[in-house]
Coordinates of C-alpha atoms and ligand atoms in Angstrom, one line a residue:
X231 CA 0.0 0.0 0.0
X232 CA 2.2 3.2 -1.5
X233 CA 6.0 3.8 -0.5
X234 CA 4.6 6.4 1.8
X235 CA 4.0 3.0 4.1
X236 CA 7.8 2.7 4.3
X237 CA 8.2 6.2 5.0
X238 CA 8.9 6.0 8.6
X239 CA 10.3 9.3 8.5
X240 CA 7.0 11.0 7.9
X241 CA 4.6 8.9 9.4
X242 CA 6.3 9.0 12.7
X243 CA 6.1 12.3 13.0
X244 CA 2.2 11.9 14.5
X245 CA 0.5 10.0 17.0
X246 CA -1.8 8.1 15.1
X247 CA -3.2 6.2 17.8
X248 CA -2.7 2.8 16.7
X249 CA -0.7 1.2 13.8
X250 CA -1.1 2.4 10.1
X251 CA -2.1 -0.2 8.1
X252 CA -2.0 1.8 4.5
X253 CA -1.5 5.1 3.0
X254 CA -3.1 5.8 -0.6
X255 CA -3.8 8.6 -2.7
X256 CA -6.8 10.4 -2.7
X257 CA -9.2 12.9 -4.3
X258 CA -8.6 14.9 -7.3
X259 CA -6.8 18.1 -6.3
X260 CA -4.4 19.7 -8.9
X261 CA -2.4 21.4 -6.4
X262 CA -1.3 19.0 -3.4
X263 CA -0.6 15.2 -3.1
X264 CA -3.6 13.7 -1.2
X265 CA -3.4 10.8 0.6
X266 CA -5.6 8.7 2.9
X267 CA -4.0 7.0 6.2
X268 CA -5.8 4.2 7.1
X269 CA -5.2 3.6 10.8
X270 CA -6.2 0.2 13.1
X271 CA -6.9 2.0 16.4
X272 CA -5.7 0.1 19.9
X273 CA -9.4 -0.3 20.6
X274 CA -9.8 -1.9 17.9
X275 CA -11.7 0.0 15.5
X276 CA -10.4 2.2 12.4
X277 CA -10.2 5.3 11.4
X278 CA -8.8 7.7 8.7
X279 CA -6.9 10.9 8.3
X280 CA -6.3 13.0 5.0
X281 CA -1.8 13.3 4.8
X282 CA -1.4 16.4 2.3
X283 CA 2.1 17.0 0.9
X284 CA 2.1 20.9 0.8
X285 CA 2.8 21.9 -2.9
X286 CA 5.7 24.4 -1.6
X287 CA 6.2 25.2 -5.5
X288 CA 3.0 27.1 -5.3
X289 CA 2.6 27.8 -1.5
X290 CA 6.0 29.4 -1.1
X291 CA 5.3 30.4 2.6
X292 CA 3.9 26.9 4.8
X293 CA 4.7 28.3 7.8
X294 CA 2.1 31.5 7.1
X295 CA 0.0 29.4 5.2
X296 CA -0.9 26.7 8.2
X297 CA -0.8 29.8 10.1
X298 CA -4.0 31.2 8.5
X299 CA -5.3 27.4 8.0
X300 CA -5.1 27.2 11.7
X301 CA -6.2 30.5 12.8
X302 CA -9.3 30.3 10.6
X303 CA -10.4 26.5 11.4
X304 CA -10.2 27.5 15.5
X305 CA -12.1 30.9 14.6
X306 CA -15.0 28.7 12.4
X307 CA -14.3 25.4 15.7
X308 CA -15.5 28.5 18.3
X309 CA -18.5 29.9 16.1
X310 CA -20.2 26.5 15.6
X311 CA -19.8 25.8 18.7
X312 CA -21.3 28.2 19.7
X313 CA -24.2 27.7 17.8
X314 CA -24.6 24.0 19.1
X315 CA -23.5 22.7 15.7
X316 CA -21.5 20.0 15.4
X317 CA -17.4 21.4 14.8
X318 CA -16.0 17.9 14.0
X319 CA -17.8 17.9 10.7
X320 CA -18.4 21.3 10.1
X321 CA -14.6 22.8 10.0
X322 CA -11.6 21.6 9.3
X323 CA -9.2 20.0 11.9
X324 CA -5.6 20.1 11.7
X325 CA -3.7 17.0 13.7
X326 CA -0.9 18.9 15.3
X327 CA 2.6 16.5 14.6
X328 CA 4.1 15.0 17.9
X329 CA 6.4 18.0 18.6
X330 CA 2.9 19.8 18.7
X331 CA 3.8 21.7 15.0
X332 CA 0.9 22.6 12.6
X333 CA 2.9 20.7 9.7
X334 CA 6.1 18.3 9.8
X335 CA 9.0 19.7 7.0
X336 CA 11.1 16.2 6.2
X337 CA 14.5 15.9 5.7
X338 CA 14.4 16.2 1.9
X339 CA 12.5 19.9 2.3
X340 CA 8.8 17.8 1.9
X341 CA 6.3 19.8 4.1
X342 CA 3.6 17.2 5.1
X343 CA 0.3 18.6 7.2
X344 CA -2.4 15.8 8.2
X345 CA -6.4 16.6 8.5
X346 CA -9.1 14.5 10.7
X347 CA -10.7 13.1 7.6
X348 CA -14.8 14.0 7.7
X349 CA -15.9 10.7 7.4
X350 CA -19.8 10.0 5.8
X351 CA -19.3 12.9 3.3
X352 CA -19.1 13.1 -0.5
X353 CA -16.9 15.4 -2.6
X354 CA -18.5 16.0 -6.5
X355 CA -16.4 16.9 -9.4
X356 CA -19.5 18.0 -11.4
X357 CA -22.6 18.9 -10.3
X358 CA -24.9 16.3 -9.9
X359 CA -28.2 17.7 -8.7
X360 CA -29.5 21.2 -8.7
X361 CA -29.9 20.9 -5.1
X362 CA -26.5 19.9 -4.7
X363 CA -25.0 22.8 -6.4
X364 CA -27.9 25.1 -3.7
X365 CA -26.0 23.4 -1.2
X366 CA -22.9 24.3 -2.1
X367 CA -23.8 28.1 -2.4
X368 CA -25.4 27.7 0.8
X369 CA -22.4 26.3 2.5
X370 CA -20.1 28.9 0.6
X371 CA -21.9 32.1 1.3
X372 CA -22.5 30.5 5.3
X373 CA -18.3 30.2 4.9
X374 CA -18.2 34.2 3.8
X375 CA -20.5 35.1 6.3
X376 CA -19.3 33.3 9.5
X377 CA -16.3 34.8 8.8
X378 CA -17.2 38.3 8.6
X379 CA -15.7 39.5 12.0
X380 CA -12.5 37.4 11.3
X381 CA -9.1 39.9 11.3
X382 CA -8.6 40.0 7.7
X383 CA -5.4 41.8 8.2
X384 CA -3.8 39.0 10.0
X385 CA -4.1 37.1 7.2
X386 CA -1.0 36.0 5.0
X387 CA -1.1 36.7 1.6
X388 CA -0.6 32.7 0.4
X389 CA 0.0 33.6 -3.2
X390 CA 0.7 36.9 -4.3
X391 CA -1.6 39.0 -6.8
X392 CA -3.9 35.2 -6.8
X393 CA -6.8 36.7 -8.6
X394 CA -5.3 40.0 -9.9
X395 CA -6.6 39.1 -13.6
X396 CA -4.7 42.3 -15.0
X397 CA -1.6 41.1 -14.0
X398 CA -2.8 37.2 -15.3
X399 CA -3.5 38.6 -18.5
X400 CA 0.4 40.4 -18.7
X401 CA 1.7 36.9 -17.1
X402 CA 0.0 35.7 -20.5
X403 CA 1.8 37.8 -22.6
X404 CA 5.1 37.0 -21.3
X405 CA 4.4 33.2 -21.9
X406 CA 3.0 34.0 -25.7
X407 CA 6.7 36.1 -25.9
X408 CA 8.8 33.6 -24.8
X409 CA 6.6 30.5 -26.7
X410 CA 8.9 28.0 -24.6
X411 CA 7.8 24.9 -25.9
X412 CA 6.9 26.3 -29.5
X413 CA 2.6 26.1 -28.7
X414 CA 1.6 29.7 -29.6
X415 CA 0.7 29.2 -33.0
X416 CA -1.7 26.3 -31.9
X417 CA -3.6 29.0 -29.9
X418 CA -4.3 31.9 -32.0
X419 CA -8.0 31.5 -31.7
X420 CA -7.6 31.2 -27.8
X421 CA -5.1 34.2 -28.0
X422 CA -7.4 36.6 -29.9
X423 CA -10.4 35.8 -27.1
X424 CA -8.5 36.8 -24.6
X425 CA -7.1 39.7 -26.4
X426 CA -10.1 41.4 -27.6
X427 CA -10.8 41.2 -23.4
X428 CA -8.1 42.6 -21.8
X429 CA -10.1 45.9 -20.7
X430 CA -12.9 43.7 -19.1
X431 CA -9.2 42.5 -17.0
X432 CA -9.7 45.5 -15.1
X433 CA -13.0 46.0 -13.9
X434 CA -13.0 44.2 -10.8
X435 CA -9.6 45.8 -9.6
X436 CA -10.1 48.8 -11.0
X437 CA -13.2 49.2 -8.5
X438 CA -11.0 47.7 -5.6
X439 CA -8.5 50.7 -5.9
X440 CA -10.9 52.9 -6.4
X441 CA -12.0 52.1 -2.7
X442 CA -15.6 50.8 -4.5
X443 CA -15.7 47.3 -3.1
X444 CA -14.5 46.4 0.0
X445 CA -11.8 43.5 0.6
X446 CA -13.3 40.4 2.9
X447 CA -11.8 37.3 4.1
X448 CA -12.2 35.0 1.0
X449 CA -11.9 31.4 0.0
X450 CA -10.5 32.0 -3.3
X451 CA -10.9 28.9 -4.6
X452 CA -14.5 28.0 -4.4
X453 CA -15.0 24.8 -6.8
X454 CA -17.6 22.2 -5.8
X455 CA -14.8 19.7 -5.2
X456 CA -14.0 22.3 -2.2
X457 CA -16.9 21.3 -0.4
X458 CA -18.0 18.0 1.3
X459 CA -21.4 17.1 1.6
X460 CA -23.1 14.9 3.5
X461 CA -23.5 11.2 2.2
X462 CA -26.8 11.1 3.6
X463 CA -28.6 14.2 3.6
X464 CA -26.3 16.2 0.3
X465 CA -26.4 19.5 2.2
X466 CA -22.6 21.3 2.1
X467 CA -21.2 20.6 5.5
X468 CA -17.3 21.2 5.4
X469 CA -15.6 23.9 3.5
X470 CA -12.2 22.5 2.5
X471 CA -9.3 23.4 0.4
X472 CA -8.2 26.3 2.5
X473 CA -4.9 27.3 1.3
X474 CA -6.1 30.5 -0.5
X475 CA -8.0 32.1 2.3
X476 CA -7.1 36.0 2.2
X477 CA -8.3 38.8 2.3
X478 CA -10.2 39.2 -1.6
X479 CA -13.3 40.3 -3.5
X480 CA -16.9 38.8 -2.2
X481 CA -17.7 38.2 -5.9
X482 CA -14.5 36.4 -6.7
X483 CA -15.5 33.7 -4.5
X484 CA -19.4 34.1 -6.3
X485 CA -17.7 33.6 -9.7
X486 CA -15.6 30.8 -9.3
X487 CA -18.6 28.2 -7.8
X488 CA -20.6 29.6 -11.1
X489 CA -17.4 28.8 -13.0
X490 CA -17.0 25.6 -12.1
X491 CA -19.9 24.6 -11.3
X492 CA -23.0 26.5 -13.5
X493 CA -22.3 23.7 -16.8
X494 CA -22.9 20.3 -17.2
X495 CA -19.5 18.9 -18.4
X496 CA -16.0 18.6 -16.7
X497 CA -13.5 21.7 -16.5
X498 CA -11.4 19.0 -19.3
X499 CA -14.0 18.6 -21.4
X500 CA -12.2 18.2 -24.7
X501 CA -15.9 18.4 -27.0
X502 CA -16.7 21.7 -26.7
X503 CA -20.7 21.5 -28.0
X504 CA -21.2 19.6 -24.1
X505 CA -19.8 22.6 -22.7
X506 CA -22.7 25.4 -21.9
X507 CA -23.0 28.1 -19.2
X508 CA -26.5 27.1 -17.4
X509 CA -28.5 30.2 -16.3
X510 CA -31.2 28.1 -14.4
X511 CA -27.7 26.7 -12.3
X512 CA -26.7 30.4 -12.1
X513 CA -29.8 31.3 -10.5
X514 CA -29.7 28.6 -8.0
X515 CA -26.5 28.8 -7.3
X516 CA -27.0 33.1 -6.8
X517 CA -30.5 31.9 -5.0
X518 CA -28.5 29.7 -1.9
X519 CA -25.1 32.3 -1.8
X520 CA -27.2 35.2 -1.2
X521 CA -29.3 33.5 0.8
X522 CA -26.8 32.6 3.0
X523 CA -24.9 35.8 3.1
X524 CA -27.4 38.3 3.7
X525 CA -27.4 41.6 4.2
X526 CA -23.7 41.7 4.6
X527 CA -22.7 43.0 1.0
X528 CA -22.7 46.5 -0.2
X529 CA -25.4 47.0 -3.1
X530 CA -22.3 47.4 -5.5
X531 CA -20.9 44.0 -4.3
X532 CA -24.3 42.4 -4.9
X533 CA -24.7 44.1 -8.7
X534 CA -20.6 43.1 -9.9
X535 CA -21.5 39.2 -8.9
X536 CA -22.1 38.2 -12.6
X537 CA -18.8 40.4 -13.0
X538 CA -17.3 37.6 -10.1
X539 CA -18.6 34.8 -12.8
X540 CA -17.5 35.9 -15.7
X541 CA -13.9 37.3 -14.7
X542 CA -13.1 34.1 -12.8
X543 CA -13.8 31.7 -15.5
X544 CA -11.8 34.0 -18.0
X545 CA -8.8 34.3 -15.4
X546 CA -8.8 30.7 -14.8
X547 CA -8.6 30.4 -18.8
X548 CA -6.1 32.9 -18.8
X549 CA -4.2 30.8 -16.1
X550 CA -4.5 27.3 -17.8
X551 CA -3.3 28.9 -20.9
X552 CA -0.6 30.4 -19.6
X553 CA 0.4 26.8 -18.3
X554 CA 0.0 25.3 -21.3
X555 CA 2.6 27.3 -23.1
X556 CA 4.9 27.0 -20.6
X557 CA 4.7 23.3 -20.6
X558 CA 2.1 22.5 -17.8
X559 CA 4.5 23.2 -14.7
X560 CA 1.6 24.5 -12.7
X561 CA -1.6 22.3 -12.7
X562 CA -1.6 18.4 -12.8
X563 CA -2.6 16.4 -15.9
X564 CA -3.0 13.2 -16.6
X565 CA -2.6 13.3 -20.5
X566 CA -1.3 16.1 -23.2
X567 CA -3.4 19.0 -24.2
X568 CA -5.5 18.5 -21.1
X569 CA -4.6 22.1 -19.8
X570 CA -5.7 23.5 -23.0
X571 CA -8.9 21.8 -23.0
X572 CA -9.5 23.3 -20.2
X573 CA -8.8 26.9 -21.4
X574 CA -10.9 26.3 -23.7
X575 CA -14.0 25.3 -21.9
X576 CA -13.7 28.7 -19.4
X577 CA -13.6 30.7 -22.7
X578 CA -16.7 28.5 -23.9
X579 CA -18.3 29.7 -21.2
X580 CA -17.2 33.7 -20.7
X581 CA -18.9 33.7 -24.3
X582 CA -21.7 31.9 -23.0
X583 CA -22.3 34.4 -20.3
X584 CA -21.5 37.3 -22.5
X585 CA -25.2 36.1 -24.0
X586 CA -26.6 36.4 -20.9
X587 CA -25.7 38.9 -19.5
X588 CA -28.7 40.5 -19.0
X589 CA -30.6 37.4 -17.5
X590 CA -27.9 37.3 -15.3
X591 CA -28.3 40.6 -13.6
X592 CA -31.6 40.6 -13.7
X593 CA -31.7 37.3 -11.3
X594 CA -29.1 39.1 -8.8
X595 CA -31.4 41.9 -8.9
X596 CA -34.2 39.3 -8.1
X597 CA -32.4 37.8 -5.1
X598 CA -30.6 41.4 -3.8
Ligands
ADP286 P1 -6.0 20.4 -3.6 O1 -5.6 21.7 -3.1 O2 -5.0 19.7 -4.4 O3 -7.3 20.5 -4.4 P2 -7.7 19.5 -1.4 O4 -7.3 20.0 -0.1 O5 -8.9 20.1 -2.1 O6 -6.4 19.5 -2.4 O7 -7.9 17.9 -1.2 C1 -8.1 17.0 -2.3 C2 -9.3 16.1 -2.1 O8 -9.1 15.4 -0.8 C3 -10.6 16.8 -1.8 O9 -11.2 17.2 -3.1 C4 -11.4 15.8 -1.0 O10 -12.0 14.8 -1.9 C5 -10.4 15.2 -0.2 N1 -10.3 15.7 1.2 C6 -9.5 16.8 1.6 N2 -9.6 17.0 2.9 C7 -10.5 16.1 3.4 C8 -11.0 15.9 4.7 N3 -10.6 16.6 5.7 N4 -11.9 14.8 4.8 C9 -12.3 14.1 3.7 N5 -11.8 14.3 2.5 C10 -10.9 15.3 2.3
GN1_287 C1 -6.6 24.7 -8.5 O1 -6.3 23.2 -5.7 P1 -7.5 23.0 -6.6 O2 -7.5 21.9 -7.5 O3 -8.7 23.1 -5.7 C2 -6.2 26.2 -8.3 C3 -7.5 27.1 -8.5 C4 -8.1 26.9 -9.9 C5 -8.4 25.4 -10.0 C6 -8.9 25.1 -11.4 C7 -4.0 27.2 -5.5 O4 -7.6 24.4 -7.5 O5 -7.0 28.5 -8.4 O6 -9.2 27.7 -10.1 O7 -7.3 24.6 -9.7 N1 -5.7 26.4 -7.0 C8 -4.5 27.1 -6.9 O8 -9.5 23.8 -11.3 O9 -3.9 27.6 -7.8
MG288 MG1 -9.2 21.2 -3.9

């Protein structure tokens, strides 16, 4: 079961209570190395844990970044407690290593971090249900709201300029300059999309600095595989995936569920007549997040959301492009021209919402 079994050096680092009897990988991330440790407790039971190998390429910082991890999961621990809701399933839980650390950095640099795994749960790489996805929104927009009166500014800064899409779109350019593994002139059509967009680029940030829209503690990275849901009853439960909480826009974090998850096909999808920007998702998905956030956005927060939708799925274009010409150091694929599928389906869908556009502020008018 994995080499990780003979890796004494980082398994030892935590108590396990009782003997580890495998260690496999696990989920469908494209940032970390998941595994699951299976554990045989002394009582004779058994029980699992989620081992993450921090992706350090990408998360240059561990020590700030279990920093925030930490603070945030004991904020969200105290709040549901509070409420009488149940913590263990609702927030995250980092197992502290032996020598009482938040992570455990091996001898060969590896920084490895271990989670209580949230048993009876289900995580969905497409959207399954239209109640599913309202669950998600719901679960997102409870995760905004809850924390509201979290100190923003204590907050590392994981990854610098994340969703800065101006300066994504001139990180573009500089891989389209440099045409490192000779794949620009396979993208012209891609290229010119993005091109005839690069003033849209700007709105979002334009209205930051402009002291428009506020800056809130954010998820950043709010795809439906982020959330775990309960086996049983499918509402959102757990938020997970918490390495990009910062300070950011409310409607970033709006933009990337519809992104992800407002279409019926996979972010890969290489046939691009399956990929379609669903407005009756949109509308649920707007329905639960407002919902569940209130009346803590400003009116001009509530009116850029379809702004949030359509900017994140053309940054995240922008961003698998990008790693596509640079010869797909960034995200994980499993086979060639995978990263450039997925550019493609995020601009798919930008010109899909671009048709809607009106239906689409007219239902965050509806729900404001
Ligand atoms: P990545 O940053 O690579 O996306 P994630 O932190 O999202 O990594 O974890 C990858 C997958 O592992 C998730 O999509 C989910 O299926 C599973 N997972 C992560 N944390 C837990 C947990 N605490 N309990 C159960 N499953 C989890
Ligand atoms: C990455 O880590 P994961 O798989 O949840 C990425 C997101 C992208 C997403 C696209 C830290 O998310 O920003 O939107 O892939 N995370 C990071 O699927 O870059
Ligand atoms: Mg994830």
């Amino acid at each position: 079961m994995s080499e990780l079994l003979e890796n004494q050096e980082i398994l030892s680092a935590w108590d396990w209570g009782g003997v580890v009897a495998g260690v496999l990988p696990y989920g469908e991330g494209h940032i970390n190395a998941t595994k699951c440790v299976y554990v045989q407790t002394s009582q004779g039971g058994s029980r699992r844990y989620i081992l993450q190998k921090i992706n350090t390429d990408t998360f240059t910082d561990p020590d700030g970044l279990m920093e925030n991890i930490c603070g945030v999961t004991e904020y969200l621990r105290k709040t549901l407690a509070a409420q009488g809701l149940d913590a263990d399933r609702g927030t995250m839980q980092v197992i502290l290593t032996t020598a009482g650390r938040p992570y455990f950095r091996a001898a060969d640099g590896g920084c490895w971090r271990v989670y209580a795994f949230v048993e009876d749960t289900i995580c969905l790489q497409k959207v399954e249900t239209p109640e599913d996805f309202y669950e998600s929104a719901v679960a997102f927009g409870n995760f905004q709201r809850q924390l509201a009166g979290y100190p923003a500014a204590t907050l590392h800064e994981t990854i610098a300029r994340f969703h800065d899409t101006p300066n994504r779109y001139a990180m573009l350019e500089k891989a389209v300059a440099a045409d490192a593994y000779g794949r620009v002139a396979e993208v012209a059509k891609e290229l010119a999309f993005v091109t005839a967009r690069q003033s849209d680029c700007h709105y979002m940030t334009d209205l930051l600095a402009a002291g428009k829209l506020p800056l809130r503690v954010t998820h950043n990275d709010t795809k439906l595989n982020n959330i775990l849901m309960d086996k049983t009853t499918r509402k959102g439960i757990c938020v997970i995936d918490l390495d990009t909480v910062m300070p950011g826009l409310a409607a970033n974090d709006f933009g990337d569920s519809i992104r992800f998850g407002a279409n019926h096909s996979a972010e890969d999808e290489p046939d691009l007549s399956k990929v379609n920007f669903s407005l009756p998702l949109f509308e649920t998905y707007a329905k639960g997040f407002m919902q569940a956030v209130g009346d803590a956005f400003t009116p001009l927060e509530k009116e850029t959301l379809p702004w949030g939708a359509k900017l994140m799925t053309l940054e995240c274009g922008i961003r698998f492009l990008t790693d596509y010409l640079e010869g797909d150091h960034y995200f994980h694929t499993t086979r060639p021209g995978q990263n450039l599928d997925r550019a493609r389906t995020q601009f798919k869908l930008v010109a899909d919402m671009e048709a809607a556009w009106p239906e689409m502020a007219q239902i965050i008018k509806k729900y404001s």
